[in-house]
Coordinates of C-alpha atoms in Angstrom, one line a residue:
Chain A
X1 CA -34.9 -1.9 20.1
X2 CA -34.0 0.0 17.3
X3 CA -34.2 3.8 17.0
X4 CA -35.9 4.5 13.5
X5 CA -37.3 7.3 11.3
X6 CA -39.8 7.0 8.5
X7 CA -38.4 7.6 5.3
X8 CA -41.3 10.2 4.6
X9 CA -40.4 11.8 7.5
X10 CA -36.8 12.9 6.5
X11 CA -37.9 15.8 4.6
X12 CA -40.2 17.1 7.6
X13 CA -36.9 16.8 9.7
X14 CA -34.9 18.8 7.3
X15 CA -37.6 21.3 7.2
X16 CA -37.8 21.7 11.3
X17 CA -33.8 21.7 11.4
X18 CA -33.7 24.3 8.6
X19 CA -35.8 26.7 11.0
X20 CA -33.1 27.8 13.4
X21 CA -29.9 26.5 11.1
X22 CA -28.7 26.5 7.4
X23 CA -29.2 22.9 6.1
X24 CA -27.3 21.6 3.1
X25 CA -29.0 18.6 1.4
X26 CA -28.2 16.9 -2.0
X27 CA -30.9 17.5 -4.6
X28 CA -31.4 16.3 -8.3
X29 CA -31.6 19.0 -10.8
X30 CA -32.3 18.8 -14.7
X31 CA -31.0 21.1 -17.1
X32 CA -31.2 21.0 -21.1
X33 CA -31.6 17.1 -20.5
X34 CA -28.5 16.5 -18.2
X35 CA -29.3 14.9 -14.9
X36 CA -27.0 16.5 -11.8
X37 CA -27.0 16.0 -8.2
X38 CA -26.0 19.3 -6.6
X39 CA -25.5 20.1 -2.7
X40 CA -28.0 23.2 -2.0
X41 CA -28.9 25.3 0.9
X42 CA -32.5 23.6 1.9
X43 CA -35.6 26.0 1.3
X44 CA -39.2 24.8 1.5
X45 CA -40.0 22.9 -1.4
X46 CA -36.8 20.9 -2.1
X47 CA -36.4 17.4 -1.6
X48 CA -33.5 15.2 -0.5
X49 CA -32.0 13.1 -2.9
X50 CA -31.8 10.0 -1.6
X51 CA -29.4 8.3 -4.2
X52 CA -27.4 11.4 -5.4
X53 CA -25.3 11.1 -8.2
X54 CA -21.4 12.2 -8.0
X55 CA -21.8 15.9 -7.3
X56 CA -19.3 18.8 -9.1
X57 CA -18.6 20.3 -6.1
X58 CA -17.8 17.5 -3.5
X59 CA -18.3 17.8 0.1
X60 CA -14.5 19.5 1.0
X61 CA -16.1 22.9 -0.3
X62 CA -17.9 23.2 3.0
X63 CA -14.8 23.2 5.0
X64 CA -11.8 23.9 2.7
X65 CA -13.9 26.5 0.2
X66 CA -12.3 26.9 -3.2
X67 CA -11.3 30.4 -2.2
X68 CA -11.5 31.8 1.0
X69 CA -10.1 35.0 3.1
X70 CA -7.9 33.7 6.0
X71 CA -7.1 37.1 7.2
X72 CA -8.1 40.7 6.7
X73 CA -5.4 43.6 7.4
X74 CA -6.6 47.1 8.1
X75 CA -4.0 49.5 6.9
X76 CA -5.4 52.4 9.1
X77 CA -5.6 50.2 12.2
X78 CA -2.5 48.5 11.1
X79 CA -4.0 45.1 12.4
X80 CA -4.7 41.8 11.2
X81 CA -8.0 40.1 12.0
X82 CA -8.7 36.5 11.8
X83 CA -11.8 35.7 9.7
X84 CA -13.5 32.2 11.1
X85 CA -16.6 30.4 10.7
X86 CA -19.5 31.5 13.3
X87 CA -22.5 30.2 12.1
X88 CA -23.4 26.6 12.6
X89 CA -25.0 24.7 9.9
X90 CA -25.9 21.0 9.1
X91 CA -24.9 18.8 6.1
X92 CA -27.8 16.6 5.6
X93 CA -27.7 13.4 3.4
X94 CA -23.9 12.2 2.8
X95 CA -23.3 8.8 1.1
X96 CA -21.1 6.5 2.7
X97 CA -18.0 7.5 0.3
X98 CA -18.5 11.2 1.2
X99 CA -18.9 10.8 4.6
X100 CA -15.3 8.3 4.2
X101 CA -13.8 10.9 2.5
X102 CA -14.5 13.6 5.2
X103 CA -13.6 11.1 7.9
X104 CA -10.1 10.8 6.1
X105 CA -10.0 14.8 5.4
X106 CA -10.5 15.4 9.3
X107 CA -7.3 13.3 9.8
X108 CA -5.2 14.9 6.9
X109 CA -6.2 18.5 8.3
X110 CA -5.1 17.3 11.9
X111 CA -2.1 16.0 11.2
X112 CA 0.9 17.3 11.8
X113 CA -0.4 20.6 12.2
X114 CA -4.3 21.7 12.9
X115 CA -5.5 23.6 10.2
X116 CA -7.2 26.3 12.1
X117 CA -9.8 27.6 9.3
X118 CA -10.5 23.8 8.1
X119 CA -11.6 23.1 12.1
X120 CA -13.1 26.3 12.9
X121 CA -15.9 25.4 10.1
X122 CA -15.6 21.9 11.0
X123 CA -16.7 22.4 14.7
X124 CA -19.3 24.4 13.3
X125 CA -20.9 21.8 11.4
X126 CA -23.1 18.9 12.1
X127 CA -22.8 16.1 9.6
X128 CA -25.5 13.6 8.9
X129 CA -25.4 10.7 6.4
X130 CA -28.0 8.8 4.6
X131 CA -26.7 5.1 3.5
X132 CA -28.8 3.3 1.5
X133 CA -26.7 -0.2 1.5
X134 CA -25.2 -2.5 4.6
X135 CA -22.4 -1.0 6.1
X136 CA -19.6 -2.7 8.2
X137 CA -18.7 0.3 10.4
X138 CA -20.3 3.6 10.3
X139 CA -18.0 5.7 7.9
X140 CA -18.2 8.9 9.9
X141 CA -20.3 11.8 10.4
X142 CA -22.4 13.1 13.6
X143 CA -25.6 11.0 12.6
X144 CA -26.0 8.3 10.2
X145 CA -29.3 7.1 8.9
X146 CA -29.2 3.7 7.8
X147 CA -31.6 2.0 5.6
X148 CA -33.2 -1.2 7.0
X149 CA -36.3 -1.4 4.8
X150 CA -38.1 0.8 1.9
X151 CA -39.9 2.8 4.5
X152 CA -37.7 3.1 7.6
X153 CA -34.2 4.3 8.4
X154 CA -32.1 3.1 11.4
X155 CA -30.6 6.0 13.4
X156 CA -27.1 5.6 14.4
X157 CA -26.1 8.6 16.7
X158 CA -21.9 8.9 16.1
X159 CA -21.4 11.8 18.3
X160 CA -22.9 13.8 21.3
X161 CA -24.0 16.4 18.4
X162 CA -25.7 13.5 16.5
X163 CA -27.5 12.0 20.0
X164 CA -28.9 15.5 20.6
X165 CA -30.5 15.3 17.1
X166 CA -32.2 11.9 17.9
X167 CA -34.4 13.5 20.5
X168 CA -36.5 15.1 18.0
X169 CA -39.8 13.8 17.6
X170 CA -39.3 12.3 14.2
X171 CA -37.2 9.5 15.7
X172 CA -38.9 6.4 17.5
X173 CA -37.7 3.3 19.3
X174 CA -39.4 0.1 17.8
X175 CA -39.0 -3.5 18.9
X176 CA -39.9 -5.3 15.6
X177 CA -38.3 -3.8 12.6
X178 CA -38.2 -5.9 9.4
X179 CA -34.7 -5.4 8.0
X180 CA -34.3 -6.1 4.5
X181 CA -32.2 -3.0 3.0
X182 CA -31.1 -5.0 0.5
X183 CA -31.3 -2.5 -2.3
X184 CA -27.6 -1.6 -3.4
X185 CA -26.8 1.8 -4.7
X186 CA -25.6 1.8 -8.2
X187 CA -21.7 0.8 -8.0
X188 CA -19.3 3.5 -9.1
X189 CA -15.7 2.1 -9.8
X190 CA -16.4 -1.1 -8.4
X191 CA -13.1 -2.7 -9.6
X192 CA -11.0 0.1 -7.6
X193 CA -13.1 0.2 -4.7
X194 CA -12.1 -3.4 -4.3
X195 CA -8.4 -2.1 -4.9
X196 CA -8.3 0.4 -2.0
X197 CA -8.8 -2.8 0.4
X198 CA -5.2 -2.9 -0.1
X199 CA -3.6 0.4 -0.1
X200 CA -0.1 -1.4 0.2
X201 CA -0.4 -3.3 -2.9
X202 CA -1.7 -0.3 -4.8
X203 CA 1.1 1.7 -3.6
X204 CA 3.7 -0.8 -4.6
X205 CA 2.1 -0.8 -8.0
X206 CA 2.0 2.8 -8.8
X207 CA 5.8 3.2 -7.5
X208 CA 6.8 0.0 -9.9
X209 CA 4.7 1.3 -12.7
X210 CA 6.9 4.6 -13.1
X211 CA 10.0 2.9 -12.9
X212 CA 9.1 0.0 -15.0
X213 CA 5.8 0.8 -17.3
X214 CA 6.8 4.4 -18.6
X215 CA 4.5 4.0 -22.0
X216 CA 1.6 4.2 -19.6
X217 CA 2.4 7.3 -18.2
X218 CA 3.3 8.6 -21.7
X219 CA -0.2 7.6 -22.7
X220 CA -1.6 9.5 -19.7
X221 CA 0.8 12.5 -20.4
X222 CA -1.0 12.8 -24.3
X223 CA -4.6 12.6 -22.9
X224 CA -4.0 14.7 -20.0
X225 CA -5.0 18.4 -20.7
X226 CA -3.1 19.5 -17.2
X227 CA -6.2 21.7 -16.4
X228 CA -6.7 20.5 -12.5
X229 CA -10.2 19.7 -12.8
X230 CA -9.9 16.0 -11.4
X231 CA -8.1 17.6 -8.1
X232 CA -10.6 20.3 -7.7
X233 CA -13.9 17.8 -7.6
X234 CA -12.1 15.3 -5.9
X235 CA -13.1 15.3 -2.0
X236 CA -9.5 14.3 -0.9
X237 CA -7.2 16.6 -2.9
X238 CA -6.5 19.5 -0.4
X239 CA -3.7 21.3 -2.2
X240 CA -3.9 25.0 -1.8
X241 CA -2.0 28.2 -2.7
X242 CA -2.4 31.7 -0.6
X243 CA -2.0 34.7 -2.1
X244 CA -2.9 38.5 -1.0
X245 CA -5.5 40.6 -2.3
X246 CA -5.7 44.3 -1.8
X247 CA -9.0 46.1 -2.3
X248 CA -9.5 48.8 -4.8
X249 CA -9.4 51.6 -2.1
X250 CA -5.8 50.3 -0.7
X251 CA -7.4 50.4 2.7
X252 CA -7.3 46.7 3.7
X253 CA -6.1 43.4 2.0
X254 CA -7.0 39.8 2.5
X255 CA -4.7 36.8 2.7
X256 CA -6.7 34.5 0.3
X257 CA -6.5 30.8 0.6
X258 CA -7.5 28.9 -2.7
X259 CA -7.6 25.4 -4.3
X260 CA -4.5 24.7 -6.1
X261 CA -4.0 21.6 -8.2
X262 CA -0.5 19.3 -8.5
X263 CA -1.4 18.7 -12.2
X264 CA -1.1 22.5 -13.3
X265 CA 1.8 23.6 -14.6
X266 CA 2.9 25.9 -12.0
X267 CA 2.7 24.2 -9.0
X268 CA 6.2 23.1 -8.1
X269 CA 7.9 26.1 -9.5
X270 CA 9.8 28.3 -7.3
X271 CA 10.9 32.0 -7.7
X272 CA 13.5 32.4 -10.0
X273 CA 11.9 29.9 -12.7
X274 CA 12.8 26.3 -11.6
X275 CA 10.5 23.8 -11.9
X276 CA 10.5 20.8 -10.2
X277 CA 7.8 19.0 -12.2
X278 CA 8.1 20.5 -16.0
X279 CA 5.9 18.0 -17.9
X280 CA 2.6 16.6 -17.6
X281 CA 3.9 13.1 -17.3
X282 CA 5.4 14.1 -14.0
X283 CA 2.8 16.1 -12.8
X284 CA 0.1 13.4 -13.3
X285 CA 2.7 10.8 -11.6
X286 CA 3.0 13.4 -8.8
X287 CA -0.7 13.4 -8.3
X288 CA -1.0 9.4 -8.1
X289 CA 2.1 9.3 -6.0
X290 CA 0.4 11.4 -3.3
X291 CA -3.0 9.6 -3.5
X292 CA -1.5 5.9 -3.4
X293 CA 2.3 6.6 -2.1
X294 CA 2.6 9.2 0.0
X295 CA -0.8 9.1 1.3
X296 CA -0.3 5.2 2.3
X297 CA 3.2 6.2 4.0
X298 CA 1.4 9.0 6.0
X299 CA -1.8 7.4 6.7
X300 CA -2.1 3.9 6.1
X301 CA -4.7 4.1 3.3
X302 CA -4.8 5.7 0.0
X303 CA -6.4 8.9 -0.5
X304 CA -9.4 8.2 -2.8
X305 CA -12.9 6.5 -1.8
X306 CA -13.8 5.6 -5.7
X307 CA -16.3 8.3 -5.6
X308 CA -16.1 8.6 -9.1
X309 CA -15.7 12.4 -9.7
X310 CA -12.4 12.7 -11.5
X311 CA -13.3 10.6 -13.6
X312 CA -16.8 11.9 -14.1
X313 CA -15.7 15.2 -14.7
X314 CA -12.2 14.9 -16.6
X315 CA -12.9 17.0 -19.7
X316 CA -10.6 14.6 -21.6
X317 CA -12.5 11.8 -20.6
X318 CA -9.6 9.6 -19.2
X319 CA -10.8 6.5 -17.6
X320 CA -8.8 6.8 -14.5
X321 CA -10.1 3.2 -13.1
X322 CA -9.1 1.8 -16.5
X323 CA -5.4 3.0 -15.9
X324 CA -4.9 1.8 -12.7
X325 CA -6.3 -1.5 -13.6
X326 CA -3.9 -1.7 -16.5
X327 CA -1.1 -0.7 -13.9
X328 CA -1.9 -3.3 -11.7
X329 CA -2.2 -5.8 -14.7
X330 CA 1.2 -5.4 -15.7
X331 CA 2.5 -5.3 -11.9
X332 CA 1.0 -8.7 -11.5
X333 CA 2.3 -9.9 -14.8
X334 CA 5.7 -8.9 -14.2
X335 CA 5.8 -10.2 -10.6
X336 CA 3.6 -13.2 -10.9
X337 CA 1.6 -12.6 -7.8
Chain B
X1 CA -6.9 26.1 18.7
X2 CA -3.4 27.6 17.8
X3 CA -3.6 29.3 14.3
X4 CA -0.5 28.3 13.0
X5 CA -0.9 30.6 9.6
X6 CA -1.1 33.6 12.0
X7 CA 2.2 35.8 11.5
X8 CA 3.8 38.2 13.8
X9 CA 4.5 41.8 13.1
X10 CA 8.3 42.6 13.0
X11 CA 10.1 45.7 11.9
X12 CA 12.5 46.2 9.1
X13 CA 15.7 47.6 11.5
X14 CA 18.5 47.8 8.6
X15 CA 18.5 47.0 5.0
X16 CA 22.2 46.6 3.0
X17 CA 22.7 46.0 -0.8
X18 CA 24.7 42.9 -0.9
X19 CA 24.9 42.4 -4.8
X20 CA 23.1 43.9 -8.0
X21 CA 19.8 41.9 -7.1
X22 CA 20.1 40.9 -3.6
X23 CA 19.2 42.8 -0.2
X24 CA 19.6 41.5 3.3
X25 CA 17.0 42.7 5.8
X26 CA 17.6 42.5 9.4
X27 CA 13.8 42.1 11.0
X28 CA 13.2 43.0 15.1
X29 CA 10.6 42.5 17.1
X30 CA 8.3 45.4 17.7
X31 CA 8.8 44.8 21.4
X32 CA 10.9 42.1 23.3
X33 CA 13.1 39.5 21.8
X34 CA 12.7 36.3 19.7
X35 CA 12.0 33.3 21.6
X36 CA 14.6 30.6 22.0
X37 CA 14.2 27.1 21.6
X38 CA 15.6 24.6 23.9
X39 CA 19.1 24.7 22.6
X40 CA 19.0 28.5 23.5
X41 CA 18.5 29.3 19.5
X42 CA 16.3 31.3 18.0
X43 CA 16.4 28.9 15.1
X44 CA 18.2 26.0 14.1
X45 CA 20.9 26.7 11.2
X46 CA 19.0 25.2 8.2
X47 CA 15.7 25.8 9.3
X48 CA 13.2 28.6 7.4
X49 CA 10.9 31.2 8.2
X50 CA 8.1 32.6 6.2
X51 CA 8.8 36.3 5.7
X52 CA 5.9 38.4 4.3
X53 CA 4.0 41.8 3.5
X54 CA 0.7 42.4 4.1
X55 CA -1.2 42.8 0.2
X56 CA 1.8 40.9 -1.1
X57 CA 2.0 37.6 0.7
X58 CA 4.8 35.4 2.1
X59 CA 7.8 33.7 0.9
X60 CA 10.3 31.2 2.6
X61 CA 13.9 32.3 3.3
X62 CA 16.8 30.6 5.5
X63 CA 18.0 33.3 8.0
X64 CA 21.8 33.8 7.8
X65 CA 22.0 35.8 11.4
X66 CA 23.8 34.0 14.4
X67 CA 21.1 31.7 15.5
X68 CA 22.0 32.4 19.4
X69 CA 21.0 36.3 18.8
X70 CA 17.5 36.9 19.9
X71 CA 17.7 40.8 19.2
X72 CA 17.3 40.4 15.5
X73 CA 16.8 38.1 12.7
X74 CA 18.4 38.3 9.2
X75 CA 17.4 37.5 5.8
X76 CA 18.6 37.9 2.4
X77 CA 16.2 38.2 -0.4
X78 CA 16.9 38.1 -4.2
X79 CA 14.6 40.5 -6.3
X80 CA 13.5 37.8 -8.7
X81 CA 10.8 39.8 -9.9
X82 CA 8.4 37.7 -8.3
X83 CA 5.7 39.7 -6.2
X84 CA 7.0 39.2 -2.5
X85 CA 10.7 39.4 -3.4
X86 CA 10.3 42.8 -5.2
X87 CA 7.8 44.1 -2.2
X88 CA 10.6 43.4 0.0
X89 CA 13.2 45.2 -2.4
X90 CA 11.1 48.4 -2.3
X91 CA 10.6 48.5 1.6
X92 CA 12.2 51.3 3.4
X93 CA 14.1 51.1 6.8
X94 CA 11.8 51.0 9.6
X95 CA 8.8 49.6 7.6
X96 CA 6.9 46.8 8.9
X97 CA 6.7 43.2 7.6
X98 CA 5.2 39.7 9.1
X99 CA 7.3 36.6 10.3
X100 CA 6.2 33.1 11.1
X101 CA 8.2 30.0 11.9
X102 CA 11.0 28.9 12.0
X103 CA 10.1 25.4 10.3
X104 CA 11.6 22.3 9.6
X105 CA 14.6 20.7 10.9
X106 CA 18.0 22.4 10.4
X107 CA 21.1 20.8 10.3
X108 CA 22.0 18.4 13.2
X109 CA 24.5 20.5 15.1
X110 CA 25.1 17.8 18.0
X111 CA 26.0 15.0 15.0
X112 CA 28.4 17.6 13.4
X113 CA 30.3 18.2 16.8
X114 CA 33.7 16.6 17.1
X115 CA 34.1 16.0 13.3
X116 CA 35.6 17.7 10.3
X117 CA 33.0 20.0 8.2
X118 CA 32.7 20.7 4.7
X119 CA 30.4 23.7 3.7
X120 CA 29.4 23.8 0.3
X121 CA 27.1 26.5 -1.6
X122 CA 26.6 28.8 -4.4
X123 CA 25.4 32.1 -5.0
X124 CA 22.2 32.6 -2.9
X125 CA 22.4 29.8 -1.1
X126 CA 24.7 30.8 1.6
X127 CA 22.2 32.2 4.3
X128 CA 21.6 28.8 6.2
X129 CA 25.4 28.0 5.5
X130 CA 26.4 31.4 7.1
X131 CA 24.4 30.9 10.4
X132 CA 25.9 27.5 10.6
X133 CA 29.1 29.1 10.4
X134 CA 28.3 31.8 13.1
X135 CA 27.1 28.9 15.4
X136 CA 30.6 26.8 14.5
X137 CA 32.5 29.9 15.6
X138 CA 30.8 30.5 18.4
X139 CA 31.5 27.1 19.9
X140 CA 34.7 26.7 17.5
X141 CA 36.3 24.2 20.1
X142 CA 33.5 21.5 19.6
X143 CA 34.3 21.1 15.9
X144 CA 37.4 19.9 13.7
X145 CA 38.7 21.6 10.5
X146 CA 36.1 23.6 9.0
X147 CA 36.0 24.1 5.1
X148 CA 33.5 26.8 3.5
X149 CA 33.6 26.3 -0.7
X150 CA 31.3 29.3 -1.6
X151 CA 30.9 29.8 -5.6
X152 CA 29.2 32.6 -7.6
X153 CA 29.0 33.7 -10.9
X154 CA 31.4 37.0 -10.7
X155 CA 33.2 38.4 -7.5
X156 CA 29.9 41.1 -7.5
X157 CA 27.4 38.1 -6.8
X158 CA 29.4 36.8 -3.5
X159 CA 27.1 37.9 -0.6
X160 CA 28.2 38.5 2.9
X161 CA 31.8 39.5 1.9
X162 CA 32.5 41.5 5.4
X163 CA 31.4 38.3 7.6
X164 CA 33.2 36.0 5.4
X165 CA 36.5 38.0 6.1
X166 CA 35.9 37.6 9.5
X167 CA 35.2 34.0 9.6
X168 CA 38.6 33.6 7.7
X169 CA 40.7 33.7 11.0
X170 CA 38.5 30.7 12.0
X171 CA 37.9 28.5 9.1
X172 CA 39.2 27.4 5.7
X173 CA 37.5 29.6 2.9
X174 CA 37.5 28.8 -0.7
X175 CA 35.7 31.1 -3.1
X176 CA 35.4 30.6 -6.5
X177 CA 33.9 32.3 -9.6
X178 CA 32.7 31.1 -13.0
X179 CA 35.2 33.6 -15.1
X180 CA 38.6 35.7 -14.2
X181 CA 37.6 39.2 -13.3
X182 CA 40.4 42.0 -12.1
X183 CA 41.9 41.9 -8.7
X184 CA 40.3 38.4 -8.3
X185 CA 42.6 36.5 -6.0
X186 CA 40.3 33.7 -5.3
X187 CA 39.6 30.3 -7.4
X188 CA 38.2 30.3 -11.0
X189 CA 36.2 27.6 -12.4
X190 CA 34.2 24.8 -11.1
X191 CA 34.3 24.3 -7.5
X192 CA 35.4 20.7 -8.1
X193 CA 39.0 21.7 -9.1
X194 CA 39.5 22.9 -5.3
X195 CA 38.8 19.9 -3.9
X196 CA 42.4 18.7 -3.6
X197 CA 43.0 21.9 -0.8
X198 CA 40.5 19.9 1.5
X199 CA 42.3 17.7 4.1
X200 CA 39.7 16.2 6.1
X201 CA 39.4 12.8 7.8
X202 CA 36.7 11.3 5.5
X203 CA 35.9 8.7 8.2
X204 CA 35.2 11.7 10.6
X205 CA 33.5 14.2 8.3
X206 CA 30.2 15.7 7.5
X207 CA 29.1 18.0 4.6
X208 CA 26.7 20.3 4.5
X209 CA 25.2 21.8 1.5
X210 CA 22.5 24.3 0.2
X211 CA 21.6 25.6 -3.3
X212 CA 18.7 25.0 -5.5
X213 CA 17.8 21.8 -7.4
X214 CA 20.7 21.9 -10.3
X215 CA 23.1 23.1 -7.9
X216 CA 22.8 20.0 -5.8
X217 CA 24.4 17.9 -8.7
X218 CA 27.3 20.2 -9.1
X219 CA 27.8 20.1 -5.2
X220 CA 27.4 16.2 -5.1
X221 CA 30.5 16.4 -7.7
X222 CA 32.7 18.2 -5.2
X223 CA 31.6 16.2 -2.0
X224 CA 31.6 12.5 -3.2
X225 CA 35.4 12.8 -4.3
X226 CA 35.9 13.4 -0.3
X227 CA 35.2 10.3 0.3
X228 CA 32.2 11.4 2.7
X229 CA 29.4 9.0 2.8
X230 CA 25.8 10.1 1.6
X231 CA 24.6 9.6 5.2
X232 CA 26.7 12.4 6.4
X233 CA 25.9 14.9 3.4
X234 CA 23.2 17.3 4.5
X235 CA 21.5 18.7 1.8
X236 CA 19.3 21.9 2.3
X237 CA 16.9 21.8 -0.4
X238 CA 14.7 24.7 -1.8
X239 CA 11.2 24.2 -2.7
X240 CA 8.2 26.3 -2.8
X241 CA 7.2 26.0 1.0
X242 CA 3.9 28.0 1.4
X243 CA 2.1 27.0 4.3
X244 CA 5.3 26.0 6.3
X245 CA 3.1 23.0 8.4
X246 CA 3.0 20.2 5.4
X247 CA -0.6 21.0 4.3
X248 CA -0.4 22.9 1.2
X249 CA 1.8 19.9 -0.8
X250 CA 3.8 22.6 -2.9
X251 CA 7.0 21.6 -1.3
X252 CA 6.9 17.6 -1.5
X253 CA 9.7 16.0 -3.0
X254 CA 9.2 12.0 -3.3
X255 CA 7.6 10.7 0.0
X256 CA 8.8 13.6 2.0
X257 CA 7.7 17.4 2.9
X258 CA 10.6 19.9 2.6
X259 CA 8.5 22.0 4.8
X260 CA 8.2 19.3 7.9
X261 CA 10.9 16.6 7.0
X262 CA 13.3 18.7 5.8
X263 CA 14.5 21.4 4.2
X264 CA 17.7 19.1 5.6
X265 CA 17.7 15.8 4.2
X266 CA 20.6 13.2 4.2
X267 CA 21.8 13.1 0.8
X268 CA 20.8 9.5 0.1
X269 CA 17.5 10.3 1.1
X270 CA 16.4 12.6 -1.7
X271 CA 19.3 11.4 -4.3
X272 CA 17.1 8.9 -5.9
X273 CA 13.9 10.4 -5.5
X274 CA 12.0 10.6 -8.7
X275 CA 11.3 14.7 -8.7

């Protein structure tokens, strides 16, 4: 017996869910000839993009927004209040890479200390994956809808929240389901994806490259504009800064957390002016070092799911996959492995 | 769920001008005393706190007060012209500030016991070393010979002068300034010239140092010739600790986080870091 939902019923399911809760789905937008996928709040008439393209804003925005007020301090009351997400919401239709990224981000935000503001949002969210290619293990979320054939998706509840959703009338138990999902979604960064299976090797390559192959980092430093966009769009970059802002009347102030980027010039600068990462080369390396070396030491994996966003949105058009492959080639040649 | 970012309210109980741009702030709880850790200390010397003012933000400081004292905590703040340090310098006695922490590891006090100690710092790096000295003096018989080497640009830039003169009875102090000044009786020039005055058993010694990145190299030049191995040199490092709990990434150095793995590192742990 398999719990299934008809593909054509998925939009109906979203519409039903949206009656009581805000539901965010990937939709396809066409503007001036350019085709983009974006996560938007569902309103009647919108349909889900089953094969969404790498979105400019990754799913981290729902849990670690670009700018958020964390505390508000009231000068008259002389008191600080904590701001936390109170309304439940649903994130519907994440592909396997985004689900994988979210699972990793959960792990990062829980260790070594729990990030209060992240998990307050996470607790309020129900995450539903929509996966069109065969998977070995469910990458995360509360419920996964896995394509079994052109008309049907299998419902795989992962958590209690997910199980509750499958009680809805759109899901049916069927015994004779034809499984021929076959169709693969378009491969993004396929070779990097393969490399990510051996994070220890990648970690060694990156470390070796900084010591032995400085030319490649010089090349990256000439190309990189140091704008930080690669980190903003990355679902697994989570550097942030904290700043206070005061309202114009001077009555309240908010402690504001916002995205920062380790590739920006003043990221590692301390008060008084000393900068630990003065050059773009150092900052670019630091970005790689975190993703592939420190992340491997801390979590046993690279902080990358090869979603393709950094490469797609880099204004300098740096082919990141190509550079990683170059480093790998140089390493393999030098080490004879 | 505990919110590690939520700071507690504290009151400024005392402000002292220590040099042209450095002030000492004594922080007290509005009610009650600061909590102590398992070792009976409010913080481990070398740990840092995040002190702040609503509307301006928070910044990391290593407390300079005696660590077992739970009625107040003292920090030294240099006005660098930054938002937070400048706001602190404009505060008046009795004003309110915020505090969270202590964070990080601090110096290995138990490991220091029974050994000769060389404590080296310069300029604004004195606070964590000062709290360490207070601890040593309080438990003086647990430690061997203790030296403080403290350098600054001019005599006016030496901080905590009153406390330094109190320490003199208990530990050997070497003060140096960059250029000769009138009435100056201490050393002049590079601190490294005074190494010969230090008598320790290199096989049973530890060193603790604190200073910004570039100063570490200078301090290393003093400590290495003494024959103290890198594993016994403990460096209290300065980075931009912003969240204090290992998330924001500003304070990373190589494979380590200054806020959670440090800020005190074995010297060999950070010496070969690419950054």
